[in-house]
Coordinates of C-alpha atoms in Angstrom, one line a residue:
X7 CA 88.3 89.6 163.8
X8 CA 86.1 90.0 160.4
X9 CA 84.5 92.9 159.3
X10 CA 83.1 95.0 156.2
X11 CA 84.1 98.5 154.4
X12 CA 81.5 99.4 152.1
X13 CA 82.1 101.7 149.1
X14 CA 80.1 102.9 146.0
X15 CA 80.7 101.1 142.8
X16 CA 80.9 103.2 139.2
X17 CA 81.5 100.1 136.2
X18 CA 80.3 103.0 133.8
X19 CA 83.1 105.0 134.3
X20 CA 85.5 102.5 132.5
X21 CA 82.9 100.6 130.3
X22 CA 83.0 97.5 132.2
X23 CA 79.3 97.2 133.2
X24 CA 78.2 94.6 130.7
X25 CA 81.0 93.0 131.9
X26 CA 80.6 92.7 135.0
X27 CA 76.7 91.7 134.3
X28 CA 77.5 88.9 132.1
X29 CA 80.5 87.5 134.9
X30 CA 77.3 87.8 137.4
X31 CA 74.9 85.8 135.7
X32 CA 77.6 83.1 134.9
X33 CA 77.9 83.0 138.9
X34 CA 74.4 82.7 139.0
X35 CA 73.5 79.8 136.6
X36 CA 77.0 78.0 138.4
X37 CA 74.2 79.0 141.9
X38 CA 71.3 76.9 139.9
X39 CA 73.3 74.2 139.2
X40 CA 75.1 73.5 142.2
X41 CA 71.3 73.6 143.7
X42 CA 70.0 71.0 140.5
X43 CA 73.3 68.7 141.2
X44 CA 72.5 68.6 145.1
X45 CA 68.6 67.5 144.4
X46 CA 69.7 64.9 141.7
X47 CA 73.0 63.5 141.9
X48 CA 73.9 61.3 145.3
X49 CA 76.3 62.1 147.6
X50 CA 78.2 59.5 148.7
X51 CA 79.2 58.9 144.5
X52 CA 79.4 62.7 142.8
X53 CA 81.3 64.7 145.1
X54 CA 78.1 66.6 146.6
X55 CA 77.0 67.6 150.0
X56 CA 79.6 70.3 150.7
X57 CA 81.2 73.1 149.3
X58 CA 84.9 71.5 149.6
X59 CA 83.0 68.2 147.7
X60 CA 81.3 69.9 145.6
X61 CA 84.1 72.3 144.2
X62 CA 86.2 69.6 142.8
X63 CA 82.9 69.2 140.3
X64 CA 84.4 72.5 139.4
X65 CA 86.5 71.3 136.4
X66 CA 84.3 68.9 135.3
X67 CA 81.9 71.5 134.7
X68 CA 84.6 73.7 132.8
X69 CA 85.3 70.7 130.6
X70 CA 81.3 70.6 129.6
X71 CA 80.3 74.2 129.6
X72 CA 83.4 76.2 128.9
X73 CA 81.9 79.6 129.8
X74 CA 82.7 78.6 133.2
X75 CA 86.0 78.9 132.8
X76 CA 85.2 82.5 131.5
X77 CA 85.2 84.2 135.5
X78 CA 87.7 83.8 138.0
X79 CA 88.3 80.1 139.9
X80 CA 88.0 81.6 143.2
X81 CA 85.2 83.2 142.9
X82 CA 83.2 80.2 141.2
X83 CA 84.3 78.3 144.1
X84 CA 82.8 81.3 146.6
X85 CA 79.6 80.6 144.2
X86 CA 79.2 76.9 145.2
X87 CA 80.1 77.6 148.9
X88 CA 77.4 80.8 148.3
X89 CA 74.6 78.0 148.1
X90 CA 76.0 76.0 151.0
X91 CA 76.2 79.0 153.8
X92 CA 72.2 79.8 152.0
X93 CA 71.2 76.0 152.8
X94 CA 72.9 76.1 156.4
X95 CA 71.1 79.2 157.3
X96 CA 67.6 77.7 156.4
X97 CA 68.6 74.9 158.6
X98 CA 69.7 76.3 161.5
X99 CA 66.2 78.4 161.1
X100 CA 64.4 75.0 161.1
X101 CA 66.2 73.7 164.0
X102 CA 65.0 77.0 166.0
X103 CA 61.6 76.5 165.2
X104 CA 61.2 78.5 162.6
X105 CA 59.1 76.9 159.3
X106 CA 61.0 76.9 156.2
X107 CA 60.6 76.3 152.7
X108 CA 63.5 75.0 150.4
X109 CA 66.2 77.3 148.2
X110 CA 64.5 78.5 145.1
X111 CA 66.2 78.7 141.6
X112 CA 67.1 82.2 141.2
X113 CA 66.2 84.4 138.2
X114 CA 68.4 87.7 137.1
X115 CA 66.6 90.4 139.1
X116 CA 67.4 88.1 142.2
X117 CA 71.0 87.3 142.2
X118 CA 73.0 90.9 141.6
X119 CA 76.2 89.8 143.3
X120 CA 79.3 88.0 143.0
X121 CA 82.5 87.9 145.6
X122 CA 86.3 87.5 145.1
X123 CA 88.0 85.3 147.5
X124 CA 91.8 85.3 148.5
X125 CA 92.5 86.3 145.4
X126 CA 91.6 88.1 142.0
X127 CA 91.4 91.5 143.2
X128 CA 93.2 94.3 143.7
X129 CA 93.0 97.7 145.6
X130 CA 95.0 100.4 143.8
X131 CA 95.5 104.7 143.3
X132 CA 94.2 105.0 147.2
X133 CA 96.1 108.3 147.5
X134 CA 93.0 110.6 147.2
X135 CA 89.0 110.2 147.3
X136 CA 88.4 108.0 144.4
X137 CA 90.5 104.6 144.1
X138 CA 90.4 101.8 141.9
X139 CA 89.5 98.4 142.8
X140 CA 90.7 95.8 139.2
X141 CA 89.1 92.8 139.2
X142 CA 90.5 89.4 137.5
X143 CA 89.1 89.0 133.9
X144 CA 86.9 92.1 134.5
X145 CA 89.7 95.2 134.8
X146 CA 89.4 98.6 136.8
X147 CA 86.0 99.8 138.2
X148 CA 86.2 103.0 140.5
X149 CA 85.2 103.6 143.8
X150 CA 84.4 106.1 145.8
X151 CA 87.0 106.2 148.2
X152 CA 85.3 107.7 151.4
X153 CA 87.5 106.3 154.1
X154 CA 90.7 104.0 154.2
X155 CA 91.1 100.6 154.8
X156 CA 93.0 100.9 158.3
X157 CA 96.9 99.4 158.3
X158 CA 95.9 96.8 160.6
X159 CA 93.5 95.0 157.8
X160 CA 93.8 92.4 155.1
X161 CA 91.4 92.6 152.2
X162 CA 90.3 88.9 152.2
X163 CA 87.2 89.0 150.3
X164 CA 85.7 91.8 147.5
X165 CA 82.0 91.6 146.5
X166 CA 81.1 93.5 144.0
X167 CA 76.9 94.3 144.3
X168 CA 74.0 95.8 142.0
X169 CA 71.4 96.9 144.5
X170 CA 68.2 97.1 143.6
X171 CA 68.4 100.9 143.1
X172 CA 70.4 100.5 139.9
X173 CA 74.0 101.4 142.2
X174 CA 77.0 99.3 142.1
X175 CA 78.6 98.9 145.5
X176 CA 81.9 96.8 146.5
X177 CA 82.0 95.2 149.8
X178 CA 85.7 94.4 151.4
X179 CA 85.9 91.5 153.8
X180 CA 88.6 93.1 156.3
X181 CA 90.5 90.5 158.7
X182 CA 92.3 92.0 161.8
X183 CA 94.8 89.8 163.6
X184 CA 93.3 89.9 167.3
X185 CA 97.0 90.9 168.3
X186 CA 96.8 94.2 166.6
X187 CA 93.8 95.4 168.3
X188 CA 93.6 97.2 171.4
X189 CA 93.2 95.2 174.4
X190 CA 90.4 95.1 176.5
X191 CA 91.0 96.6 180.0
X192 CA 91.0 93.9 182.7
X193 CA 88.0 92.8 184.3
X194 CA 89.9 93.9 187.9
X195 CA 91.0 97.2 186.2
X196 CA 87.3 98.1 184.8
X197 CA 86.0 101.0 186.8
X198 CA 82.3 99.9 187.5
X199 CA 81.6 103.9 187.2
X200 CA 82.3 103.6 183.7
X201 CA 79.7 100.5 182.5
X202 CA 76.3 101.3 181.4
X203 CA 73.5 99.2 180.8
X204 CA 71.2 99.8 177.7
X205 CA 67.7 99.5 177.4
X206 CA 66.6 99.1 173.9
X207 CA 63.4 100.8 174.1
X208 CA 59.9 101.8 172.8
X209 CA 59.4 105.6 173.4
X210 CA 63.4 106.1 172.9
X211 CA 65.6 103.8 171.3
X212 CA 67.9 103.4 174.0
X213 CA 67.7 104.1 178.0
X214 CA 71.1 104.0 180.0
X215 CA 71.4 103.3 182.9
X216 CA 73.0 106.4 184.2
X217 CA 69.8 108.4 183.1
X218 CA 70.1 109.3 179.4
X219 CA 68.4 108.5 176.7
X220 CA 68.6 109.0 172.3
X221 CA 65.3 109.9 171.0
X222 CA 64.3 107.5 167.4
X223 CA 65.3 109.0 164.5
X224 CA 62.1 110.5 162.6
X225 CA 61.5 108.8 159.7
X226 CA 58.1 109.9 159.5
X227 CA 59.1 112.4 156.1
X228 CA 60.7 109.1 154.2
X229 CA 58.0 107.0 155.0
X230 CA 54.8 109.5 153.2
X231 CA 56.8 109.8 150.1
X232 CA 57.2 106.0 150.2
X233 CA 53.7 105.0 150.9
X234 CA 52.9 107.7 147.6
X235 CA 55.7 106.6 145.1
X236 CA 54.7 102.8 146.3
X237 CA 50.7 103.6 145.4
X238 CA 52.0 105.1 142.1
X239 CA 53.8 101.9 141.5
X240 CA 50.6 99.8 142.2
X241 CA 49.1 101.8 139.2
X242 CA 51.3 101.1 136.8
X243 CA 51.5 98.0 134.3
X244 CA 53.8 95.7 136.0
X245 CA 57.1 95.3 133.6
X246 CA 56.2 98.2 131.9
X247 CA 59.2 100.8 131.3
X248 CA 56.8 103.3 133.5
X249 CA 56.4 100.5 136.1
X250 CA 60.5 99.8 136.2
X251 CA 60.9 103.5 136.3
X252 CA 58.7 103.9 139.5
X253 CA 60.1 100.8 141.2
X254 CA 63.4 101.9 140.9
X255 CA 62.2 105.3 142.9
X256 CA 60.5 103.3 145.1
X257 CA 64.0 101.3 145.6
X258 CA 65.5 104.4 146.4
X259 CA 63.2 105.7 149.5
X260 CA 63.8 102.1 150.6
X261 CA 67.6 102.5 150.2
X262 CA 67.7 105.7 151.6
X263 CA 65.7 105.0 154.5
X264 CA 68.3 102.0 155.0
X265 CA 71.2 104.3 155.2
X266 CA 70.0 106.6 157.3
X267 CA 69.4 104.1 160.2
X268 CA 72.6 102.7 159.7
X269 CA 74.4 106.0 159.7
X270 CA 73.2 106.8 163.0
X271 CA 73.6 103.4 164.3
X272 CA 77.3 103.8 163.6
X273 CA 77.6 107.1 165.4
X274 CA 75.7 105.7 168.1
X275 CA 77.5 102.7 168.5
X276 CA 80.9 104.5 168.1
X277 CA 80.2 106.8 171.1
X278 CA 79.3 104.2 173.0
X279 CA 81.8 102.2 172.4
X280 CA 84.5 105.0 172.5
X281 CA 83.3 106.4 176.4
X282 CA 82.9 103.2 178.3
X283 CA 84.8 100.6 179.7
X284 CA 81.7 97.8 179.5
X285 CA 78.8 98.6 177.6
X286 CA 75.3 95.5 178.4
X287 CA 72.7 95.5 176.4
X288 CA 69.6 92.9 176.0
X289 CA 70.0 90.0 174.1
X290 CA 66.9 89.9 171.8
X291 CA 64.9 87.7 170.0
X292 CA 63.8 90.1 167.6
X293 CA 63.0 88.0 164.7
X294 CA 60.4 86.9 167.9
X295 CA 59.2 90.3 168.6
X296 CA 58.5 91.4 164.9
X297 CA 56.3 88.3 164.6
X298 CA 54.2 89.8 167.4
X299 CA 50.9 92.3 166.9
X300 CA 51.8 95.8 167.0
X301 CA 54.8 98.2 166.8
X302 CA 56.0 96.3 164.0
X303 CA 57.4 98.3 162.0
X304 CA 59.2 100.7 164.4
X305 CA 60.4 97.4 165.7
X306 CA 62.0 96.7 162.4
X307 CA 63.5 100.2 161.9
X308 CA 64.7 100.2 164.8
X309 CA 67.2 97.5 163.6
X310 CA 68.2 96.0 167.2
X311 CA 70.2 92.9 165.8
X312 CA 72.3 95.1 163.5
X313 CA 72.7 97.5 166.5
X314 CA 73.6 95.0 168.9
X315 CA 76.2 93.5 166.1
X316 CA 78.0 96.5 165.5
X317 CA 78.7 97.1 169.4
X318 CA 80.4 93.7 169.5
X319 CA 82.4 94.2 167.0
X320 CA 82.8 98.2 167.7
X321 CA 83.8 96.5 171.5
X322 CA 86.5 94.9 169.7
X323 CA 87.9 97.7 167.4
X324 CA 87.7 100.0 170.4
X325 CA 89.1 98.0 173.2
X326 CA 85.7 97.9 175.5
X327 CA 83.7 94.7 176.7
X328 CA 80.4 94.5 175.2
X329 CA 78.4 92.0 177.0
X330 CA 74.7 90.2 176.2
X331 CA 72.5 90.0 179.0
X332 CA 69.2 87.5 179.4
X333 CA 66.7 90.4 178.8
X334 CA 63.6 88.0 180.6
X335 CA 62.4 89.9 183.4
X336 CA 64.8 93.2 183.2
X337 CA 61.4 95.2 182.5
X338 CA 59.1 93.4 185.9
X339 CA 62.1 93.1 188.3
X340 CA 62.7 95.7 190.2
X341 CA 66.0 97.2 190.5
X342 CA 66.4 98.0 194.2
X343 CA 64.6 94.7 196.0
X344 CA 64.3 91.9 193.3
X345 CA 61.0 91.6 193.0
X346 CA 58.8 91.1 190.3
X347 CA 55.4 93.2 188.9
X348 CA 53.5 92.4 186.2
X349 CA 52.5 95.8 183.9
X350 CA 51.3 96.1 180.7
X351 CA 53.4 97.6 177.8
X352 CA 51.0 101.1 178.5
X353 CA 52.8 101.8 182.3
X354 CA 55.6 104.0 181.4
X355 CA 56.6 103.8 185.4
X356 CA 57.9 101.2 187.5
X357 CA 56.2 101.5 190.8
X358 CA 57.5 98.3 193.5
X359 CA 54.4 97.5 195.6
X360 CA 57.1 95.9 197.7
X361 CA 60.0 98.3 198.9
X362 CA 58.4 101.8 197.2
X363 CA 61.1 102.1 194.4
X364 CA 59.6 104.2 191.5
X365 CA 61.5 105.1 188.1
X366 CA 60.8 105.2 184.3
X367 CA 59.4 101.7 183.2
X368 CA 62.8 102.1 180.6
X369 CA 65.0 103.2 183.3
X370 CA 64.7 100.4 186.0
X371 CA 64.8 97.9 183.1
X372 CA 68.0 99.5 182.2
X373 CA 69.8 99.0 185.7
X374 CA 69.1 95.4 185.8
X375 CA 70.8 95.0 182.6
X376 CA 73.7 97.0 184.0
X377 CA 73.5 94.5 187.1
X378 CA 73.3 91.5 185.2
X379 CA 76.1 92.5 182.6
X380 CA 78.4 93.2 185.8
X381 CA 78.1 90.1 187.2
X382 CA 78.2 87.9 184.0
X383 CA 81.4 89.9 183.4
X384 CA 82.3 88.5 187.1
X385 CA 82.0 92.4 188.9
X386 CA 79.4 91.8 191.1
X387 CA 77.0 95.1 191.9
X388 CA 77.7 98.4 191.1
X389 CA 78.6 100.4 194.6
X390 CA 76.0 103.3 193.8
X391 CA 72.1 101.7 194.3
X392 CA 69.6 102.4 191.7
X393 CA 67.9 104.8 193.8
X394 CA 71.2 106.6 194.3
X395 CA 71.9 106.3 190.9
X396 CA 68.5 108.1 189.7
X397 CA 68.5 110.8 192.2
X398 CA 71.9 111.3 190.6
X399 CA 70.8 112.3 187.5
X400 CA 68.5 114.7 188.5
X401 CA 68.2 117.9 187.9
X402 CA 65.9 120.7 188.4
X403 CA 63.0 118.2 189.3
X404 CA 63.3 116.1 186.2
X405 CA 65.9 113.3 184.7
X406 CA 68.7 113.9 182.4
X407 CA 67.2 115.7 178.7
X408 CA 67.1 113.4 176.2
X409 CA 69.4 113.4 173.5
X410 CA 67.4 114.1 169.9
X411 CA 68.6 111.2 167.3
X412 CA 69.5 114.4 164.8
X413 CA 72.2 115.1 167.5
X414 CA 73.9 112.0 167.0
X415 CA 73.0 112.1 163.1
X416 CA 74.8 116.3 162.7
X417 CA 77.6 115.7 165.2
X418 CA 78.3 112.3 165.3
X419 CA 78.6 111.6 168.9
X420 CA 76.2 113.0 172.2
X421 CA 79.1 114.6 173.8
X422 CA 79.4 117.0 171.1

């Protein structure tokens, strides 16, 4: 298993930031060239075509422009494979129907980043909150050390990243032998009591199925002082110091806005994760839905793919299944008898013109996924019907309260 620890970056402290500029924008010029050599050179005769072929040009290049040989091997090699996994991406994207353009040559303000690989890198002085990450040809930059890297992990890869904010952050590739994490229960042993289904929503952000539900985080504050630092920017001279000095503020609100949804996506996810045996949840195209009219940009804070990533691999740390579910349908299908009823986004109730069933539009759409997760996961029905279910979870005429998303920001999980 493969996952990231992120930490914040501080070159200045030990006078290494030109440094670790200049290694960057070798990295980047080796990233233009590997792209020239692939639109110029053939490759059946020059070793081009993939990263393994086109690293043994490696030397070659050394031999011709010696300030290659200035940064580490490894991570020149990382470089060349960097424009391969770009060029794979943008064809798999074509392949799903999606029109693409070709990779552009990139300039300084667009390549910030470069990445150790195997080796080159050390992590050392982890004893209190700052440590000390030394980098091959570079030396020591320190980090804030916010959390340790857990026993059971090998550093395999370090990236070291300007953001666009002017902060420096190091990124640690973490590999986790599958036999040192905690196994999954059973599918025989998995109490059906103790699955939930989620329905990622549009008047909360999730639905479970066993009646709660976590508001959206308010973002409403970030997003006025965005839309005025981002008209102040529009004002200004482009390139202009005044116009680097706004865009950088502007990066900031951006940034900031960033972390906060990932923050509480983490708690979120965690608690999840942490109280449940199975967890379902839809399996979205939401590259699809942002392309649609309206809600856009909820749609897009609201993250879904990230959120939906870090349960799978939250599933894994934690020892608890995390299943995708087909999500066509989950919102027309009724729960109780199967069948379907078409409503527009508007109805906020499900009403079945065939058997009477009524619920929140969000919550019947969150016990089919809880039915279809237990059967792809090979349990069959839950015991307790829908209907039994919701009249479960009521209480003094109304569903279980809904969970604000500053709860799960302050206290890190809803049971708190």
């Amino acid at each position: 298993m493969w996952y990231d620890y992120r930490f914040r970056a501080y070159p200045d402290r030990t006078g290494v930031t030109a440094e670790v500029e200049r290694h960057i924008d070798i990295h980047r010029q080796a990233y233009n060239h590997t792209r020239y050599e692939y639109n110029v050179l053939d490759t059946c005769e020059d070793n081009i075509g993939s990263a393994y072929q086109h690293q043994k040009r490696l030397t070659e290049w050394k031999d011709e422009w010696p300030v290659f040989s200035e940064v580490h091997s490894k991570a020149l090699q990382k470089t060349v494979g960097r424009f391969y996994d770009n060029l794979s991406n943008l064809s798999e994207k074509k392949q799903n129907g999606h029109k693409v353009g070709w990779l552009k040559w990139k300039s300084p303000s667009e390549y910030q980043s470069m990445t150790y690989s195997q080796s080159g890198f050390e992590l050392k002085n982890t004893s209190g909150r700052t440590a000390t990450i030394w980098l091959s040809k570079i030396g020591d930059i320190p980090i804030r050390y916010h959390r340790s890297i857990p026993d059971n992990a090998d550093i395999k890869e370090v990236t070291l990243k300007k953001e666009t904010t002017g902060e420096w952050y190091v990124t640690f590739g973490l590999e986790v032998k599958d036999a040192t994490l905690p196994e999954k229960p059973d599918v025989d042993d998995v109490n059906v009591e103790d699955c939930v289904g989620l329905d990622l929503g549009i008047q909360n952000y999730i639905y479970t199925s066993d009646g709660g539900s976590v508001d959206w985080l308010d973002l409403s504050d970030e997003y006025d002082r965005l839309r005025r630092e981002q008209r102040s920017l529009s004002r200004k001279e482009h390139g202009s110091n005044n116009w680097e000095k706004q865009r950088r503020e502007v990066a900031k609100i951006k940034h900031r806005i960033k972390r906060k949804v990932e923050d509480f996506q983490h708690k979120l996810t965690t608690w999840l994760v942490k109280e449940r045996d199975a967890v379902f949840v839809e399996d979205l195209n939401v590259s699809g839905m942002l392309q649609q009219r309206g809600n856009a940009r909820n749609k897009q804070d609201a993250a879904w793919r990230g959120f939906i990533e870090m349960l799978e691999y939250k599933g894994d740390l934690y020892g608890t299944h995390v299943v995708q579910v087909d999500p066509v349908g989950t919102t027309k299908e009724c729960a109780e008898c199967g069948v379907e009823t078409e409503k527009p986004l508007w109805v906020r109730e499900h009403s079945c013109p065939s058997c009477g069933f009524k619920a929140d539009r969000d919550a019947n759409a969150s016990y089919n996924i809880l039915s279809r997760g237990l059967q792809e996961l090979g349990l069959g029905q839950a015991e307790s019907t829908p209907v039994e279910t919701a009249t479960a979870v009521e209480t003094d005429g109304g569903r279980s309260s809904s969970v604000p998303a500053s709860r799960v920001v302050e206290t890190g999980s809803l049971g708190a």
